[in-house]
Tab-separated table of C-alpha atoms in Angstrom:
chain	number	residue	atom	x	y	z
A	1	UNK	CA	24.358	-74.188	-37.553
A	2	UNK	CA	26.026	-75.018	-34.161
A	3	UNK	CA	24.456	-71.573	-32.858
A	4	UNK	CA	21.051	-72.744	-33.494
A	5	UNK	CA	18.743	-73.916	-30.637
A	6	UNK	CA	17.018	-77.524	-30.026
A	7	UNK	CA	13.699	-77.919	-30.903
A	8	UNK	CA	12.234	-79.238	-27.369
A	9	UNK	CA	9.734	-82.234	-28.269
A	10	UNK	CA	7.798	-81.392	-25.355
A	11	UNK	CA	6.581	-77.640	-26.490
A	12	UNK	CA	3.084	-77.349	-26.050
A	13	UNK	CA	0.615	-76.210	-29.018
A	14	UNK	CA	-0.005	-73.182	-26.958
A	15	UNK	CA	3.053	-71.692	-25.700
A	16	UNK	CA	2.528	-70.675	-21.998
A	17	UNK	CA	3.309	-66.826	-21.371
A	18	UNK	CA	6.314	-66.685	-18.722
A	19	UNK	CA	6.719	-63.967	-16.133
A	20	UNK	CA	10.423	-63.621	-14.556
A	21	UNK	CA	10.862	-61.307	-11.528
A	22	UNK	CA	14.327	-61.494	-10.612
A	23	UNK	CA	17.199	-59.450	-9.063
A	24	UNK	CA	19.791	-59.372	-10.998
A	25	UNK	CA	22.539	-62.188	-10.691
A	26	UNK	CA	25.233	-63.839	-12.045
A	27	UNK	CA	25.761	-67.044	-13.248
A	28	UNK	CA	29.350	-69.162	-13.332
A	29	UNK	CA	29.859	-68.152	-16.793
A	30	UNK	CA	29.446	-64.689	-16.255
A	31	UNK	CA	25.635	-64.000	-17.554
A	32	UNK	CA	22.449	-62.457	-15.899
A	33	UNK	CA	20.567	-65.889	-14.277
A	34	UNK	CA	17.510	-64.188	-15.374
A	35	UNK	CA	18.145	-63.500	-18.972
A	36	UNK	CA	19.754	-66.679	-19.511
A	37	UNK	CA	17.007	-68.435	-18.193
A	38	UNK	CA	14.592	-66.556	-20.418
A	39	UNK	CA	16.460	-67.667	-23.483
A	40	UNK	CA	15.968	-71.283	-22.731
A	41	UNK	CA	12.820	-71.431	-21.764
A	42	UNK	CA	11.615	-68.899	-25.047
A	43	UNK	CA	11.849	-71.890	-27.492
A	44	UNK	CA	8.602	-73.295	-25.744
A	45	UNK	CA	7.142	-70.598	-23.767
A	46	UNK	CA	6.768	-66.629	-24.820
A	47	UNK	CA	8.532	-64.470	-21.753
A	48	UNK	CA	8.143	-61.564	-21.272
A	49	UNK	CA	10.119	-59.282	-20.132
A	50	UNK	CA	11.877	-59.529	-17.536
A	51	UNK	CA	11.417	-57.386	-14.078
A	52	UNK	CA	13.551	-56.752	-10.876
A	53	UNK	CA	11.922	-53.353	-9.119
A	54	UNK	CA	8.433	-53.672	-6.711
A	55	UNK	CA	6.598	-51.094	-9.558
A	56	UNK	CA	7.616	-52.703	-12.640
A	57	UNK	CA	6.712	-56.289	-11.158
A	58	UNK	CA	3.307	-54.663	-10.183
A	59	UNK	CA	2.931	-53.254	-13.653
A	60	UNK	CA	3.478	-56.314	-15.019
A	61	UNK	CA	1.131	-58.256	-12.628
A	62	UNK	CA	-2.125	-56.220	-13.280
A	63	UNK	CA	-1.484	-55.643	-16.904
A	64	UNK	CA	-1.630	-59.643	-17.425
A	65	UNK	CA	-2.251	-62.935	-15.756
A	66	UNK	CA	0.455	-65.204	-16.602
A	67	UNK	CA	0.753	-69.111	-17.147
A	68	UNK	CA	3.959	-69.461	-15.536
A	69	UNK	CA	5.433	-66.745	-12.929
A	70	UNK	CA	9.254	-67.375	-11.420
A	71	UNK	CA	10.213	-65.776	-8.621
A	72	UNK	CA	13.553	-64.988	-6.808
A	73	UNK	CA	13.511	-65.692	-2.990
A	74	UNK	CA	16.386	-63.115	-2.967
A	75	UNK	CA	14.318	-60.449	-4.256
A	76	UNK	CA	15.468	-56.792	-2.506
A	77	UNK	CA	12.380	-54.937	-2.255
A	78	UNK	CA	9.442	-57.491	-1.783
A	79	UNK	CA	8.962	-60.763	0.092
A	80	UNK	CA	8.637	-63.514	-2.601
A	81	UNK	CA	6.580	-65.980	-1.219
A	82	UNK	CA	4.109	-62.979	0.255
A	83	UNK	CA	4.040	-62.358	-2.843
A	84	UNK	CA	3.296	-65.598	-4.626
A	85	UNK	CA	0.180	-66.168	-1.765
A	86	UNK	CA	-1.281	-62.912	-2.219
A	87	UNK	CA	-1.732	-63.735	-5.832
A	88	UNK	CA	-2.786	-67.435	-5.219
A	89	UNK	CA	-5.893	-65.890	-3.362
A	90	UNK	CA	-7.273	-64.374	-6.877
A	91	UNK	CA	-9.271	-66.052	-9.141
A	92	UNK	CA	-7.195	-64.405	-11.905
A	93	UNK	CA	-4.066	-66.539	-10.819
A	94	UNK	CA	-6.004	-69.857	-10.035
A	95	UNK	CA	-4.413	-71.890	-13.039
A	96	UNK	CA	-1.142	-70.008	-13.106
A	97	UNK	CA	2.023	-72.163	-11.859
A	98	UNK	CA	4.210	-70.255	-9.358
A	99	UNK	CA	8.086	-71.565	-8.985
A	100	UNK	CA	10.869	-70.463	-6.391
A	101	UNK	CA	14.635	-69.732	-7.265
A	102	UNK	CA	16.448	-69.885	-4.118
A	103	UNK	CA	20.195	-70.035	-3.032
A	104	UNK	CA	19.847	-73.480	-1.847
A	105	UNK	CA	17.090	-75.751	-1.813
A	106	UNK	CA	16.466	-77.039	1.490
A	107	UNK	CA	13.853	-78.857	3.443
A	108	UNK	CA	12.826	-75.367	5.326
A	109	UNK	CA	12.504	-74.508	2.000
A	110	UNK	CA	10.052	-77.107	0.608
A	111	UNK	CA	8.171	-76.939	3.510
A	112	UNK	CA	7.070	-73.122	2.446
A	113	UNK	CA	6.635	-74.164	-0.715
A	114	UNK	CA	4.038	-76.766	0.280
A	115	UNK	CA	2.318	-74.474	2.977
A	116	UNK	CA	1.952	-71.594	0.157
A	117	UNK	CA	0.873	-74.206	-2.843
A	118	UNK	CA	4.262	-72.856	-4.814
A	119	UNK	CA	5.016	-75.366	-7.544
A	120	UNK	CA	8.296	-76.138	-7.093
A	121	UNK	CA	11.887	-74.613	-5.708
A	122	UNK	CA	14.909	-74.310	-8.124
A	123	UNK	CA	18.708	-73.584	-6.672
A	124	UNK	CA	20.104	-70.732	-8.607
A	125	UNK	CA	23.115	-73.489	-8.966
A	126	UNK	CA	21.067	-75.840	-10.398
A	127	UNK	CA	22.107	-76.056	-14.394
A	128	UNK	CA	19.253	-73.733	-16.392
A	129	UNK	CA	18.702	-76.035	-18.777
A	130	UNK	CA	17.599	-78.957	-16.029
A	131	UNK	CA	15.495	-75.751	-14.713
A	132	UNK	CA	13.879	-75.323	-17.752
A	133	UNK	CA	13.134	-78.700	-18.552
A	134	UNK	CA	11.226	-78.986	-14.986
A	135	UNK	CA	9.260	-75.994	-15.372
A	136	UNK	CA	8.107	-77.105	-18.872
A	137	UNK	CA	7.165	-80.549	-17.778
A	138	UNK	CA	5.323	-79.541	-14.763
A	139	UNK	CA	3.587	-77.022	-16.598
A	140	UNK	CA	2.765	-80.110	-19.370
A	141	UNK	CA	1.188	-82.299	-16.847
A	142	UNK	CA	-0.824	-79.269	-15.353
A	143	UNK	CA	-2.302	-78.421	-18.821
A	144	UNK	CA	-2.950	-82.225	-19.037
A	145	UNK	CA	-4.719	-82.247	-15.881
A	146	UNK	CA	-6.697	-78.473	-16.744
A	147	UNK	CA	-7.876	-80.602	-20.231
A	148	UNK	CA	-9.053	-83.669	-18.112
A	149	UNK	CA	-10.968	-81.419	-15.653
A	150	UNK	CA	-13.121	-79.809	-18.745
A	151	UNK	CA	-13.508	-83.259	-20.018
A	152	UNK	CA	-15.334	-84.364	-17.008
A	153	UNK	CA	-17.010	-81.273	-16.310
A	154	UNK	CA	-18.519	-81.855	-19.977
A	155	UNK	CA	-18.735	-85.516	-19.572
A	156	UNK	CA	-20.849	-84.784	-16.333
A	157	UNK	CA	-23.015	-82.013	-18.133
A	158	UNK	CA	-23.446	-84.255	-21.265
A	159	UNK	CA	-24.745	-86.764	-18.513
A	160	UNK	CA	-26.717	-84.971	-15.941
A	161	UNK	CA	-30.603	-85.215	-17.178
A	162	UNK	CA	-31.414	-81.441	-15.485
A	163	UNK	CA	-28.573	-80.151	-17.524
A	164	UNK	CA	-30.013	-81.429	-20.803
A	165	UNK	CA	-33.799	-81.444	-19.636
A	166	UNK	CA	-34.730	-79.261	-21.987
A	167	UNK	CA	-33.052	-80.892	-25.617
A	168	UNK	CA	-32.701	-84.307	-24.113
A	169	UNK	CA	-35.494	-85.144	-26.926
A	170	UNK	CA	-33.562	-83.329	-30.309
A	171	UNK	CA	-30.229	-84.876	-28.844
A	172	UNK	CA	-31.290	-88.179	-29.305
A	173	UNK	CA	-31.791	-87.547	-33.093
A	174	UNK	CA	-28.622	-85.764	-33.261
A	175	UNK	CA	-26.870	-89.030	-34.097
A	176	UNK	CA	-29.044	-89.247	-37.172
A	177	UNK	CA	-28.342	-85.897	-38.448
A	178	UNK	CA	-24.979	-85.983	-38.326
A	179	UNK	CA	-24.989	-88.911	-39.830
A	180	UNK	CA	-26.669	-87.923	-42.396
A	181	UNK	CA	-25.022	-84.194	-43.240
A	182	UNK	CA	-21.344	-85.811	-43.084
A	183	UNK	CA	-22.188	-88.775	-45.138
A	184	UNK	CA	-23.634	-86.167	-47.710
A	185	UNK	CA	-20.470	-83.933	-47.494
A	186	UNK	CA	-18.920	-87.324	-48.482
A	187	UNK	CA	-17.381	-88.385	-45.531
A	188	UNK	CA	-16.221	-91.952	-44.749
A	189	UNK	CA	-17.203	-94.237	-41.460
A	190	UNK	CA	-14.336	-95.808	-41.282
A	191	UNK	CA	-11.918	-92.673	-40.818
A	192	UNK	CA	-11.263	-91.594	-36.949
A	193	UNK	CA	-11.553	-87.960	-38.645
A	194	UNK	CA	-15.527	-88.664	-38.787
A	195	UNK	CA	-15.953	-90.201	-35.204
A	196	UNK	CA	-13.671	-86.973	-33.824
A	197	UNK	CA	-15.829	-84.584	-36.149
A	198	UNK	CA	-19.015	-86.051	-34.608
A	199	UNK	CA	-17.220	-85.637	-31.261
A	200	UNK	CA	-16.454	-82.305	-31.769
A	201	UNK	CA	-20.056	-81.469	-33.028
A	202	UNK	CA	-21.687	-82.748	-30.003
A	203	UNK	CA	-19.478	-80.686	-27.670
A	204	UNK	CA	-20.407	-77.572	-29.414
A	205	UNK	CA	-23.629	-78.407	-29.270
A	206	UNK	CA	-23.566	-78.986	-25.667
A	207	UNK	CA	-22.084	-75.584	-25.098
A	208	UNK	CA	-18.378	-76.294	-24.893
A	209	UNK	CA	-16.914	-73.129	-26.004
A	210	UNK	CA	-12.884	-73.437	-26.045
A	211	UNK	CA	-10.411	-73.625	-28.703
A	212	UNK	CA	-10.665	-76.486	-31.015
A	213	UNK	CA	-6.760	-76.759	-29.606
A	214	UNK	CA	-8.446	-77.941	-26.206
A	215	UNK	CA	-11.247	-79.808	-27.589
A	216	UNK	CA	-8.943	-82.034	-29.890
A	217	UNK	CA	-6.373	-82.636	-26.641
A	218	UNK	CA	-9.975	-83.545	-24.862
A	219	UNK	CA	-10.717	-86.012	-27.548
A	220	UNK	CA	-7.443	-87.347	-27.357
A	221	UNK	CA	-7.487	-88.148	-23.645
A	222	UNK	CA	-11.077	-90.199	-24.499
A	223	UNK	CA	-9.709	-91.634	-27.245
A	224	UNK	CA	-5.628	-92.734	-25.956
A	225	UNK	CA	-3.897	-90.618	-28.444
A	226	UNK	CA	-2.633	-87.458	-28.922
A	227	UNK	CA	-3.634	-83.846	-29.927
A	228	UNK	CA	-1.702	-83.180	-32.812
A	229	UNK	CA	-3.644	-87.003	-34.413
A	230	UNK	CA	-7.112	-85.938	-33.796
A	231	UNK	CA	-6.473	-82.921	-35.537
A	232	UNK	CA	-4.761	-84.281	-38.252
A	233	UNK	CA	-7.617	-86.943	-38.619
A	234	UNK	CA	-9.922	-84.363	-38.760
A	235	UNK	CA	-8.401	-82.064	-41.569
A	236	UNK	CA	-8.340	-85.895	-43.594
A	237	UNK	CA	-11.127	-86.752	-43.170
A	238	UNK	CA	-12.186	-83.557	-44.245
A	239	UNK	CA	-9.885	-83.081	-47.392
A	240	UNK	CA	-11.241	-86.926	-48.406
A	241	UNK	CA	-14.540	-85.749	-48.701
A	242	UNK	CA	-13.968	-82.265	-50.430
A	243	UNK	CA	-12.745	-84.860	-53.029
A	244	UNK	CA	-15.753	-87.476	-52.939
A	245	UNK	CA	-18.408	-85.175	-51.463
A	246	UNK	CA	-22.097	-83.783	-52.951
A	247	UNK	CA	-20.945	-80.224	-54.061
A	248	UNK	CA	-24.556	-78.989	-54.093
A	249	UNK	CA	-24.216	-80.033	-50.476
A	250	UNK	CA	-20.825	-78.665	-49.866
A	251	UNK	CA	-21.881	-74.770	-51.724
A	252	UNK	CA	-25.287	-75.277	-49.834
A	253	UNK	CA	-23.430	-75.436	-46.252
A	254	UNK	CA	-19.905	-73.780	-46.921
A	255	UNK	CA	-20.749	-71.536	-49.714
A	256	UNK	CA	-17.438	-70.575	-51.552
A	257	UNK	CA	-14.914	-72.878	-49.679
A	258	UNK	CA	-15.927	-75.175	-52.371
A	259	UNK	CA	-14.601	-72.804	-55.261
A	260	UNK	CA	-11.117	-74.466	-56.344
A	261	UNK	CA	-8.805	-71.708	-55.722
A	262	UNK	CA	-10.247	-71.319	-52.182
A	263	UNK	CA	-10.113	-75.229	-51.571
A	264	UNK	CA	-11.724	-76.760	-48.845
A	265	UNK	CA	-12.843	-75.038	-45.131
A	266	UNK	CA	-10.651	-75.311	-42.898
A	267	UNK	CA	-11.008	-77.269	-39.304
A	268	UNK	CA	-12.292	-74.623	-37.430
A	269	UNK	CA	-14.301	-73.324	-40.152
A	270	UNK	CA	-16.255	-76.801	-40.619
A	271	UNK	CA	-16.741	-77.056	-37.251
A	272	UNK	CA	-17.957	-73.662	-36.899
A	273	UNK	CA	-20.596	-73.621	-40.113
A	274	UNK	CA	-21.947	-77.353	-39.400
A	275	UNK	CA	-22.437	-76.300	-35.695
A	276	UNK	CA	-24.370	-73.139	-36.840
A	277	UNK	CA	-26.317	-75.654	-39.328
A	278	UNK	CA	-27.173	-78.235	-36.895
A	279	UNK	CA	-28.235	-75.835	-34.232
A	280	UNK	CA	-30.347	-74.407	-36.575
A	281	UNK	CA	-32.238	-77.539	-37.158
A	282	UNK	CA	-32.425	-78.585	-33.768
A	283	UNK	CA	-33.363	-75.456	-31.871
A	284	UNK	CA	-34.825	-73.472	-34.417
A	285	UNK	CA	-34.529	-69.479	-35.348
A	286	UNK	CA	-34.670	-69.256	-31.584
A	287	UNK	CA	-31.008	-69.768	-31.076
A	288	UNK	CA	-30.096	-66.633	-32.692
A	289	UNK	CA	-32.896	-64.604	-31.015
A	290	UNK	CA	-30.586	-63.524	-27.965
């Protein structure tokens, strides 16, 4: 049992993929910086595998975009931070966060790190685990701040009168028909779950198209909670009115999902069918023309 690693409270839903490109180098104890590294961070990231040589760091580079890329400034073969600003100038790398390892870090240091947007600098003396624990914190708050950005950009769509010109009219009775359908399907006003569902429904229907892992973290920034309790709201709410619901309802709209052995949909599979219902009704055969 004392061999067994922490669970880190902070891991994201998603883990991030990590890219290491480092020399190899020893640590105090006598173990590769870069492997050891890797083991600390994989109990909330997935790393890859790690690379040292200009080919196999290229390889790895155009096979994938990464969320995360560390970097030695010691590297033998390439200039790091060349590096790190030739991939800043793609669109592929926009949202990836880029971090320096460095012998010491000094204010020379920092100052390229500012002037080539790098993330952050780490000492190779600095303990891993305090390494670790940075990288997964700033990579946290960036994911926070990603989620807030497609908040407002739908916030600003749901908003802008030219955006909606054309269903401003079926989106005003869109209230009702929700309404409606989820008090059929025997869900309750007073559970969050049903507010968040509605929520949920709307963005669809506005053409938000990421996971519902984004859309509840969205919700949860609106609403001052977290991720994890809009989704478990949802799936409540949900298994509440699988309970209490109209089954000729619930067969109509979910077919089989209703049969007891199968139980009820789950959350991305309600969201999914009452979307496809309600854009039915609202846009007509048309939507499914393309």
């Amino acid at each position: 049992m004392g061999n067994e690693k922490k669970k880190d409270a902070r891991i994201p839903a998603k883990k991030p993929t990590v890219l290491i490109i480092c020399e190899k180098r020893m640590t105090s104890n006598n173990k590769d910086y870069a492997e050891q590294l890797g083991d600390v961070l994989s109990g909330a990231c997935k790393v890859l595998s790690i690379v040292n040589f200009g080919e196999n760091v290229w390889k790895s580079l155009l096979e994938n975009t990464h969320d995360i890329v560390i970097v030695s400034h010691m590297l033998p073969d390439m200039d790091a931070v060349s590096l790190i600003s030739m991939l800043r100038s793609s669109s592929y790398y926009a949202d990836t966060l880029f971090f320096l390892c460095t012998n010491k870090v000094t204010k020379s240091v920092k100052t390229v790190c500012a002037e080539n947007n790098i993330n952050d600098a780490y000492s190779f003396s600095t303990p891993i685990e305090m390494t670790a624990a940075n990288i997964i914190d700033k990579y946290e708050q960036h994911r926070q701040h990603i989620i807030k950005a497609k908040l407002e950009r739908l916030l600003g769509m749901r908003s802008d009168p030219q955006a909606l010109a054309d269903i401003e009219a079926q989106m005003l009775d869109l209230e009702y028909d929700l309404d409606k359908v989820l008090t059929l399907l025997g869900f309750r006003s007073e559970l969050k779950g049903m507010s968040y569902i509605k929520i949920l429904l709307k963005m669809r229907l506005c053409g938000l198209e990421h996971s519902l892992s984004d859309m509840y973290e969205c919700i949860a920034i609106y609403s001052e909670t977290k991720g994890a309790a809009v989704e478990k709201a949802v799936r409540y709410a949900i298994e509440q009115a699988w309970m209490k619901g109209d089954l000729y309802m619930q067969y109509f709209l979910f077919g089989n999902t209703t049969d007891e052995a199968k139980g009820k949909p789950t959350n991305s599979e309600f969201v999914a069918r009452l979307t496809e219902h309600l854009r039915l009704k609202i846009f007509g055969n048309s939507i499914y023309m393309d």
